[in-house]
PDB file of N, CA and C in Angstrom:
ATOM      1  N   MET A   1      79.135 -25.032 -85.710  1.00  0.00           N
ATOM      2  CA  MET A   1      80.369 -24.497 -85.914  1.00  0.00           C
ATOM      3  C   MET A   1      81.050 -25.029 -87.094  1.00  0.00           C
ATOM      4  N   LYS A   2      80.619 -26.308 -87.512  1.00  0.00           N
ATOM      5  CA  LYS A   2      81.251 -27.074 -88.574  1.00  0.00           C
ATOM      6  C   LYS A   2      80.783 -26.309 -89.874  1.00  0.00           C
ATOM      7  N   LEU A   3      79.696 -25.636 -89.924  1.00  0.00           N
ATOM      8  CA  LEU A   3      79.273 -24.973 -91.214  1.00  0.00           C
ATOM      9  C   LEU A   3      80.103 -23.756 -91.632  1.00  0.00           C
ATOM     10  N   LEU A   4      80.707 -23.122 -90.505  1.00  0.00           N
ATOM     11  CA  LEU A   4      81.467 -21.938 -90.791  1.00  0.00           C
ATOM     12  C   LEU A   4      82.640 -22.182 -91.766  1.00  0.00           C
ATOM     13  N   PRO A   5      83.483 -23.259 -91.651  1.00  0.00           N
ATOM     14  CA  PRO A   5      84.547 -23.382 -92.707  1.00  0.00           C
ATOM     15  C   PRO A   5      84.082 -23.609 -94.109  1.00  0.00           C
ATOM     16  N   ARG A   6      82.907 -24.023 -94.339  1.00  0.00           N
ATOM     17  CA  ARG A   6      82.414 -24.160 -95.634  1.00  0.00           C
ATOM     18  C   ARG A   6      81.990 -22.726 -96.243  1.00  0.00           C
ATOM     19  N   LEU A   7      81.596 -21.881 -95.337  1.00  0.00           N
ATOM     20  CA  LEU A   7      81.207 -20.515 -95.796  1.00  0.00           C
ATOM     21  C   LEU A   7      82.356 -19.537 -96.069  1.00  0.00           C
ATOM     22  N   ILE A   8      83.524 -19.921 -95.502  1.00  0.00           N
ATOM     23  CA  ILE A   8      84.713 -19.175 -95.601  1.00  0.00           C
ATOM     24  C   ILE A   8      85.375 -19.337 -97.072  1.00  0.00           C
ATOM     25  N   ASN A   9      84.926 -20.523 -97.677  1.00  0.00           N
ATOM     26  CA  ASN A   9      85.508 -20.868 -99.051  1.00  0.00           C
ATOM     27  C   ASN A   9      85.190 -19.701 -99.914  1.00  0.00           C
ATOM     28  N   PRO A  10      86.042 -19.269-100.792  1.00  0.00           N
ATOM     29  CA  PRO A  10      85.765 -18.138-101.712  1.00  0.00           C
ATOM     30  C   PRO A  10      84.506 -18.447-102.724  1.00  0.00           C
ATOM     31  N   ILE A  11      84.474 -19.648-103.213  1.00  0.00           N
ATOM     32  CA  ILE A  11      83.433 -19.954-104.130  1.00  0.00           C
ATOM     33  C   ILE A  11      82.096 -20.012-103.455  1.00  0.00           C
ATOM     34  N   SER A  12      82.059 -20.295-102.138  1.00  0.00           N
ATOM     35  CA  SER A  12      80.841 -20.286-101.411  1.00  0.00           C
ATOM     36  C   SER A  12      80.391 -18.844-101.154  1.00  0.00           C
ATOM     37  N   ILE A  13      81.256 -17.979-100.968  1.00  0.00           N
ATOM     38  CA  ILE A  13      80.943 -16.586-100.851  1.00  0.00           C
ATOM     39  C   ILE A  13      80.284 -15.979-102.065  1.00  0.00           C
ATOM     40  N   ILE A  14      80.946 -16.411-103.234  1.00  0.00           N
ATOM     41  CA  ILE A  14      80.393 -15.932-104.494  1.00  0.00           C
ATOM     42  C   ILE A  14      79.039 -16.595-104.753  1.00  0.00           C
ATOM     43  N   ALA A  15      78.805 -17.838-104.308  1.00  0.00           N
ATOM     44  CA  ALA A  15      77.471 -18.408-104.497  1.00  0.00           C
ATOM     45  C   ALA A  15      76.481 -17.707-103.641  1.00  0.00           C
ATOM     46  N   MET A  16      76.931 -17.269-102.449  1.00  0.00           N
ATOM     47  CA  MET A  16      75.973 -16.613-101.571  1.00  0.00           C
ATOM     48  C   MET A  16      75.567 -15.345-102.238  1.00  0.00           C
ATOM     49  N   PHE A  17      76.432 -14.535-102.806  1.00  0.00           N
ATOM     50  CA  PHE A  17      76.100 -13.239-103.332  1.00  0.00           C
ATOM     51  C   PHE A  17      75.244 -13.497-104.554  1.00  0.00           C
ATOM     52  N   ALA A  18      75.473 -14.472-105.345  1.00  0.00           N
ATOM     53  CA  ALA A  18      74.587 -14.808-106.626  1.00  0.00           C
ATOM     54  C   ALA A  18      73.263 -15.231-106.123  1.00  0.00           C
ATOM     55  N   ALA A  19      73.239 -16.103-105.065  1.00  0.00           N
ATOM     56  CA  ALA A  19      71.857 -16.455-104.615  1.00  0.00           C
ATOM     57  C   ALA A  19      71.130 -15.280-103.932  1.00  0.00           C
ATOM     58  N   LEU A  20      71.776 -14.507-103.289  1.00  0.00           N
ATOM     59  CA  LEU A  20      71.108 -13.224-102.769  1.00  0.00           C
ATOM     60  C   LEU A  20      70.572 -12.282-103.950  1.00  0.00           C
ATOM     61  N   CYS A  21      71.373 -12.307-104.935  1.00  0.00           N
ATOM     62  CA  CYS A  21      70.904 -11.398-106.088  1.00  0.00           C
ATOM     63  C   CYS A  21      69.655 -12.011-106.765  1.00  0.00           C
ATOM     64  N   GLU A  22      69.595 -13.348-106.911  1.00  0.00           N
ATOM     65  CA  GLU A  22      68.392 -14.155-107.609  1.00  0.00           C
ATOM     66  C   GLU A  22      67.271 -13.994-106.619  1.00  0.00           C
ATOM     67  N   ALA A  23      67.487 -14.159-105.207  1.00  0.00           N
ATOM     68  CA  ALA A  23      66.349 -14.227-104.285  1.00  0.00           C
ATOM     69  C   ALA A  23      65.718 -12.777-104.279  1.00  0.00           C
ATOM     70  N   SER A  24      66.537 -11.754-104.373  1.00  0.00           N
ATOM     71  CA  SER A  24      65.911 -10.367-104.385  1.00  0.00           C
ATOM     72  C   SER A  24      65.185 -10.161-105.729  1.00  0.00           C
ATOM     73  N   ALA A  25      65.502 -10.844-106.794  1.00  0.00           N
ATOM     74  CA  ALA A  25      64.778 -10.759-107.936  1.00  0.00           C
ATOM     75  C   ALA A  25      63.427 -11.240-107.892  1.00  0.00           C
ATOM     76  N   THR A  26      63.317 -12.384-107.088  1.00  0.00           N
ATOM     77  CA  THR A  26      62.016 -12.945-106.914  1.00  0.00           C
ATOM     78  C   THR A  26      61.019 -12.029-106.135  1.00  0.00           C
ATOM     79  N   THR A  27      61.548 -11.187-105.259  1.00  0.00           N
ATOM     80  CA  THR A  27      60.627 -10.376-104.440  1.00  0.00           C
ATOM     81  C   THR A  27      60.488  -8.983-105.063  1.00  0.00           C
ATOM     82  N   VAL A  28      61.451  -8.491-105.738  1.00  0.00           N
ATOM     83  CA  VAL A  28      61.492  -7.035-106.271  1.00  0.00           C
ATOM     84  C   VAL A  28      60.906  -6.935-107.637  1.00  0.00           C
ATOM     85  N   LEU A  29      61.199  -7.937-108.525  1.00  0.00           N
ATOM     86  CA  LEU A  29      60.976  -7.727-109.850  1.00  0.00           C
ATOM     87  C   LEU A  29      59.472  -7.504-110.246  1.00  0.00           C
ATOM     88  N   PRO A  30      58.496  -8.183-109.548  1.00  0.00           N
ATOM     89  CA  PRO A  30      57.119  -7.950-109.923  1.00  0.00           C
ATOM     90  C   PRO A  30      56.595  -6.562-109.659  1.00  0.00           C
ATOM     91  N   HIS A  31      57.312  -5.856-108.672  1.00  0.00           N
ATOM     92  CA  HIS A  31      56.821  -4.489-108.210  1.00  0.00           C
ATOM     93  C   HIS A  31      57.520  -3.421-109.044  1.00  0.00           C
ATOM     94  N   LEU A  32      58.357  -3.621-109.922  1.00  0.00           N
ATOM     95  CA  LEU A  32      59.001  -2.537-110.648  1.00  0.00           C
ATOM     96  C   LEU A  32      58.259  -2.198-111.975  1.00  0.00           C
ATOM     97  N   ASP A  33      58.398  -0.887-112.379  1.00  0.00           N
ATOM     98  CA  ASP A  33      57.738  -0.579-113.571  1.00  0.00           C
ATOM     99  C   ASP A  33      58.657  -1.019-114.805  1.00  0.00           C
ATOM    100  N   ASP A  34      58.252  -0.833-116.085  1.00  0.00           N
ATOM    101  CA  ASP A  34      58.993  -1.404-117.145  1.00  0.00           C
ATOM    102  C   ASP A  34      60.414  -0.945-117.267  1.00  0.00           C
ATOM    103  N   GLU A  35      60.586   0.416-117.106  1.00  0.00           N
ATOM    104  CA  GLU A  35      61.883   1.040-117.295  1.00  0.00           C
ATOM    105  C   GLU A  35      62.841   0.473-116.318  1.00  0.00           C
ATOM    106  N   ASN A  36      62.515   0.399-115.008  1.00  0.00           N
ATOM    107  CA  ASN A  36      63.412  -0.035-114.047  1.00  0.00           C
ATOM    108  C   ASN A  36      63.552  -1.512-114.054  1.00  0.00           C
ATOM    109  N   ARG A  37      62.503  -2.262-114.584  1.00  0.00           N
ATOM    110  CA  ARG A  37      62.544  -3.670-114.625  1.00  0.00           C
ATOM    111  C   ARG A  37      63.741  -4.040-115.740  1.00  0.00           C
ATOM    112  N   GLN A  38      63.901  -3.307-116.714  1.00  0.00           N
ATOM    113  CA  GLN A  38      64.865  -3.593-117.792  1.00  0.00           C
ATOM    114  C   GLN A  38      66.305  -3.373-117.154  1.00  0.00           C
ATOM    115  N   ILE A  39      66.509  -2.395-116.466  1.00  0.00           N
ATOM    116  CA  ILE A  39      67.719  -2.085-115.692  1.00  0.00           C
ATOM    117  C   ILE A  39      68.135  -3.258-114.732  1.00  0.00           C
ATOM    118  N   TYR A  40      67.161  -3.561-113.946  1.00  0.00           N
ATOM    119  CA  TYR A  40      67.329  -4.665-113.022  1.00  0.00           C
ATOM    120  C   TYR A  40      67.671  -5.918-113.588  1.00  0.00           C
ATOM    121  N   ILE A  41      66.917  -6.283-114.737  1.00  0.00           N
ATOM    122  CA  ILE A  41      67.245  -7.497-115.431  1.00  0.00           C
ATOM    123  C   ILE A  41      68.662  -7.466-115.867  1.00  0.00           C
ATOM    124  N   TRP A  42      69.205  -6.403-116.445  1.00  0.00           N
ATOM    125  CA  TRP A  42      70.515  -6.424-116.868  1.00  0.00           C
ATOM    126  C   TRP A  42      71.481  -6.590-115.677  1.00  0.00           C
ATOM    127  N   PHE A  43      71.166  -6.067-114.541  1.00  0.00           N
ATOM    128  CA  PHE A  43      71.909  -6.333-113.252  1.00  0.00           C
ATOM    129  C   PHE A  43      71.945  -7.752-112.954  1.00  0.00           C
ATOM    130  N   LEU A  44      70.754  -8.429-113.027  1.00  0.00           N
ATOM    131  CA  LEU A  44      70.676  -9.758-112.757  1.00  0.00           C
ATOM    132  C   LEU A  44      71.519 -10.626-113.647  1.00  0.00           C
ATOM    133  N   ILE A  45      71.609 -10.287-114.838  1.00  0.00           N
ATOM    134  CA  ILE A  45      72.495 -10.996-115.806  1.00  0.00           C
ATOM    135  C   ILE A  45      73.946 -10.686-115.550  1.00  0.00           C
ATOM    136  N   ALA A  46      74.332  -9.406-115.361  1.00  0.00           N
ATOM    137  CA  ALA A  46      75.667  -9.046-115.418  1.00  0.00           C
ATOM    138  C   ALA A  46      76.321  -9.331-114.101  1.00  0.00           C
ATOM    139  N   PHE A  47      75.592  -9.121-112.940  1.00  0.00           N
ATOM    140  CA  PHE A  47      76.286  -9.396-111.567  1.00  0.00           C
ATOM    141  C   PHE A  47      76.846 -10.655-111.343  1.00  0.00           C
ATOM    142  N   PRO A  48      76.114 -11.751-111.559  1.00  0.00           N
ATOM    143  CA  PRO A  48      76.666 -13.098-111.221  1.00  0.00           C
ATOM    144  C   PRO A  48      77.721 -13.443-112.235  1.00  0.00           C
ATOM    145  N   SER A  49      77.571 -13.046-113.474  1.00  0.00           N
ATOM    146  CA  SER A  49      78.560 -13.333-114.524  1.00  0.00           C
ATOM    147  C   SER A  49      79.932 -12.602-114.174  1.00  0.00           C
ATOM    148  N   THR A  50      79.767 -11.348-113.750  1.00  0.00           N
ATOM    149  CA  THR A  50      81.013 -10.558-113.447  1.00  0.00           C
ATOM    150  C   THR A  50      81.658 -11.190-112.214  1.00  0.00           C
ATOM    151  N   LEU A  51      80.913 -11.656-111.298  1.00  0.00           N
ATOM    152  CA  LEU A  51      81.513 -12.334-110.138  1.00  0.00           C
ATOM    153  C   LEU A  51      82.345 -13.571-110.495  1.00  0.00           C
ATOM    154  N   VAL A  52      81.731 -14.307-111.365  1.00  0.00           N
ATOM    155  CA  VAL A  52      82.479 -15.640-111.810  1.00  0.00           C
ATOM    156  C   VAL A  52      83.717 -15.277-112.645  1.00  0.00           C
ATOM    157  N   ILE A  53      83.462 -14.298-113.490  1.00  0.00           N
ATOM    158  CA  ILE A  53      84.821 -13.799-114.260  1.00  0.00           C
ATOM    159  C   ILE A  53      85.863 -13.394-113.417  1.00  0.00           C
ATOM    160  N   LEU A  54      85.504 -12.499-112.475  1.00  0.00           N
ATOM    161  CA  LEU A  54      86.518 -12.019-111.503  1.00  0.00           C
ATOM    162  C   LEU A  54      87.172 -13.026-110.679  1.00  0.00           C
ATOM    163  N   PHE A  55      86.396 -13.966-110.193  1.00  0.00           N
ATOM    164  CA  PHE A  55      86.909 -15.079-109.440  1.00  0.00           C
ATOM    165  C   PHE A  55      87.933 -15.913-110.236  1.00  0.00           C
ATOM    166  N   PHE A  56      87.555 -16.248-111.474  1.00  0.00           N
ATOM    167  CA  PHE A  56      88.539 -17.104-112.305  1.00  0.00           C
ATOM    168  C   PHE A  56      89.726 -16.249-112.710  1.00  0.00           C
ATOM    169  N   LEU A  57      89.579 -14.944-112.855  1.00  0.00           N
ATOM    170  CA  LEU A  57      90.726 -14.115-113.184  1.00  0.00           C
ATOM    171  C   LEU A  57      91.694 -14.135-111.979  1.00  0.00           C
ATOM    172  N   THR A  58      91.133 -14.009-110.796  1.00  0.00           N
ATOM    173  CA  THR A  58      91.859 -13.932-109.649  1.00  0.00           C
ATOM    174  C   THR A  58      92.568 -15.330-109.355  1.00  0.00           C
ATOM    175  N   LEU A  59      91.757 -16.357-109.589  1.00  0.00           N
ATOM    176  CA  LEU A  59      92.383 -17.697-109.475  1.00  0.00           C
ATOM    177  C   LEU A  59      93.585 -17.915-110.479  1.00  0.00           C
ATOM    178  N   ASN A  60      93.381 -17.359-111.645  1.00  0.00           N
ATOM    179  CA  ASN A  60      94.454 -17.656-112.792  1.00  0.00           C
ATOM    180  C   ASN A  60      95.685 -16.911-112.360  1.00  0.00           C
ATOM    181  N   PHE A  61      95.545 -15.606-112.027  1.00  0.00           N
ATOM    182  CA  PHE A  61      96.735 -14.767-111.810  1.00  0.00           C
ATOM    183  C   PHE A  61      97.335 -14.671-110.470  1.00  0.00           C
ATOM    184  N   ASN A  62      96.470 -14.933-109.487  1.00  0.00           N
ATOM    185  CA  ASN A  62      97.026 -14.706-108.099  1.00  0.00           C
ATOM    186  C   ASN A  62      96.239 -15.652-107.225  1.00  0.00           C
ATOM    187  N   SER A  63      96.481 -16.936-107.269  1.00  0.00           N
ATOM    188  CA  SER A  63      95.738 -17.956-106.543  1.00  0.00           C
ATOM    189  C   SER A  63      96.008 -17.993-105.038  1.00  0.00           C
ATOM    190  N   ARG A  64      97.181 -17.392-104.591  1.00  0.00           N
ATOM    191  CA  ARG A  64      97.535 -17.429-103.184  1.00  0.00           C
ATOM    192  C   ARG A  64      96.551 -16.587-102.382  1.00  0.00           C
ATOM    193  N   VAL A  65      95.924 -15.630-102.958  1.00  0.00           N
ATOM    194  CA  VAL A  65      95.067 -14.690-102.175  1.00  0.00           C
ATOM    195  C   VAL A  65      93.730 -15.386-101.816  1.00  0.00           C
ATOM    196  N   LEU A  66      93.433 -16.632-102.373  1.00  0.00           N
ATOM    197  CA  LEU A  66      92.156 -17.195-102.072  1.00  0.00           C
ATOM    198  C   LEU A  66      92.271 -18.242-100.937  1.00  0.00           C
ATOM    199  N   TYR A  67      93.554 -18.403-100.419  1.00  0.00           N
ATOM    200  CA  TYR A  67      93.669 -19.298 -99.254  1.00  0.00           C
ATOM    201  C   TYR A  67      93.775 -18.509 -97.977  1.00  0.00           C
ATOM    202  N   PRO A  68      93.082 -18.937 -96.898  1.00  0.00           N
ATOM    203  CA  PRO A  68      93.341 -18.278 -95.599  1.00  0.00           C
ATOM    204  C   PRO A  68      94.703 -18.622 -95.113  1.00  0.00           C
ATOM    205  N   PRO A  69      95.196 -17.885 -94.126  1.00  0.00           N
ATOM    206  CA  PRO A  69      96.614 -18.147 -93.620  1.00  0.00           C
ATOM    207  C   PRO A  69      96.780 -19.597 -93.015  1.00  0.00           C
ATOM    208  N   THR A  70      95.615 -20.062 -92.481  1.00  0.00           N
ATOM    209  CA  THR A  70      95.777 -21.399 -91.811  1.00  0.00           C
ATOM    210  C   THR A  70      95.730 -22.590 -92.821  1.00  0.00           C
ATOM    211  N   GLU A  71      95.275 -22.275 -93.981  1.00  0.00           N
ATOM    212  CA  GLU A  71      95.270 -23.404 -94.910  1.00  0.00           C
ATOM    213  C   GLU A  71      96.469 -23.478 -95.777  1.00  0.00           C
ATOM    214  N   PRO A  72      97.255 -24.536 -95.721  1.00  0.00           N
ATOM    215  CA  PRO A  72      98.476 -24.589 -96.434  1.00  0.00           C
ATOM    216  C   PRO A  72      98.237 -24.657 -98.007  1.00  0.00           C
ATOM    217  N   THR A  73      99.130 -24.015 -98.763  1.00  0.00           N
ATOM    218  CA  THR A  73      99.079 -24.070-100.187  1.00  0.00           C
ATOM    219  C   THR A  73      99.685 -25.251-100.663  1.00  0.00           C
ATOM    220  N   SER A  74      99.658 -25.618-101.964  1.00  0.00           N
ATOM    221  CA  SER A  74     100.260 -26.820-102.382  1.00  0.00           C
ATOM    222  C   SER A  74     101.743 -26.775-102.302  1.00  0.00           C
ATOM    223  N   GLU A  75     102.322 -25.502-102.558  1.00  0.00           N
ATOM    224  CA  GLU A  75     103.853 -25.468-102.400  1.00  0.00           C
ATOM    225  C   GLU A  75     104.302 -25.637-100.987  1.00  0.00           C
ATOM    226  N   GLN A  76     103.557 -25.207-100.004  1.00  0.00           N
ATOM    227  CA  GLN A  76     103.889 -25.326 -98.618  1.00  0.00           C
ATOM    228  C   GLN A  76     103.770 -26.898 -98.166  1.00  0.00           C
ATOM    229  N   SER A  77     102.726 -27.567 -98.707  1.00  0.00           N
ATOM    230  CA  SER A  77     102.619 -28.985 -98.437  1.00  0.00           C
ATOM    231  C   SER A  77     103.799 -29.750 -99.041  1.00  0.00           C
ATOM    232  N   LYS A  78     104.104 -29.528-100.275  1.00  0.00           N
ATOM    233  CA  LYS A  78     105.216 -30.064-100.957  1.00  0.00           C
ATOM    234  C   LYS A  78     106.550 -29.881-100.155  1.00  0.00           C
ATOM    235  N   SER A  79     106.793 -28.708 -99.786  1.00  0.00           N
ATOM    236  CA  SER A  79     108.124 -28.395 -99.096  1.00  0.00           C
ATOM    237  C   SER A  79     108.063 -29.067 -97.703  1.00  0.00           C
ATOM    238  N   SER A  80     106.919 -29.229 -97.055  1.00  0.00           N
ATOM    239  CA  SER A  80     106.944 -29.785 -95.730  1.00  0.00           C
ATOM    240  C   SER A  80     107.017 -31.381 -95.909  1.00  0.00           C
ATOM    241  N   GLN A  81     106.562 -31.890 -96.957  1.00  0.00           N
ATOM    242  CA  GLN A  81     106.674 -33.420 -97.263  1.00  0.00           C
ATOM    243  C   GLN A  81     108.170 -33.669 -97.679  1.00  0.00           C
ATOM    244  N   GLN A  82     108.782 -32.751 -98.375  1.00  0.00           N
ATOM    245  CA  GLN A  82     110.220 -33.048 -98.814  1.00  0.00           C
ATOM    246  C   GLN A  82     111.074 -32.951 -97.508  1.00  0.00           C
ATOM    247  N   ALA A  83     110.682 -32.074 -96.529  1.00  0.00           N
ATOM    248  CA  ALA A  83     111.633 -31.844 -95.365  1.00  0.00           C
ATOM    249  C   ALA A  83     111.549 -33.133 -94.407  1.00  0.00           C
ATOM    250  N   ASN A  84     110.467 -33.884 -94.511  1.00  0.00           N
ATOM    251  CA  ASN A  84     110.304 -35.075 -93.737  1.00  0.00           C
ATOM    252  C   ASN A  84     110.923 -36.181 -94.352  1.00  0.00           C
TER     253      ASN A  84
END
């Protein structure tokens, strides 16, 4: 059960999607014809890059959505430290 909190982390979820994309390339790519292979290669390039760009845009403009409700944000920790 200790592994589960690591998988809930947003960057871990992005890494799992990117790894799944690359693992599927290993199995599928040799069996595609040339036309479909070109499309799939562009997907392999664009999908992980798009995930990373969207993650950092989300982090930049709305970082609060990346924290689960049980994990305190830095503002909450500062206010609880000041209250004590």
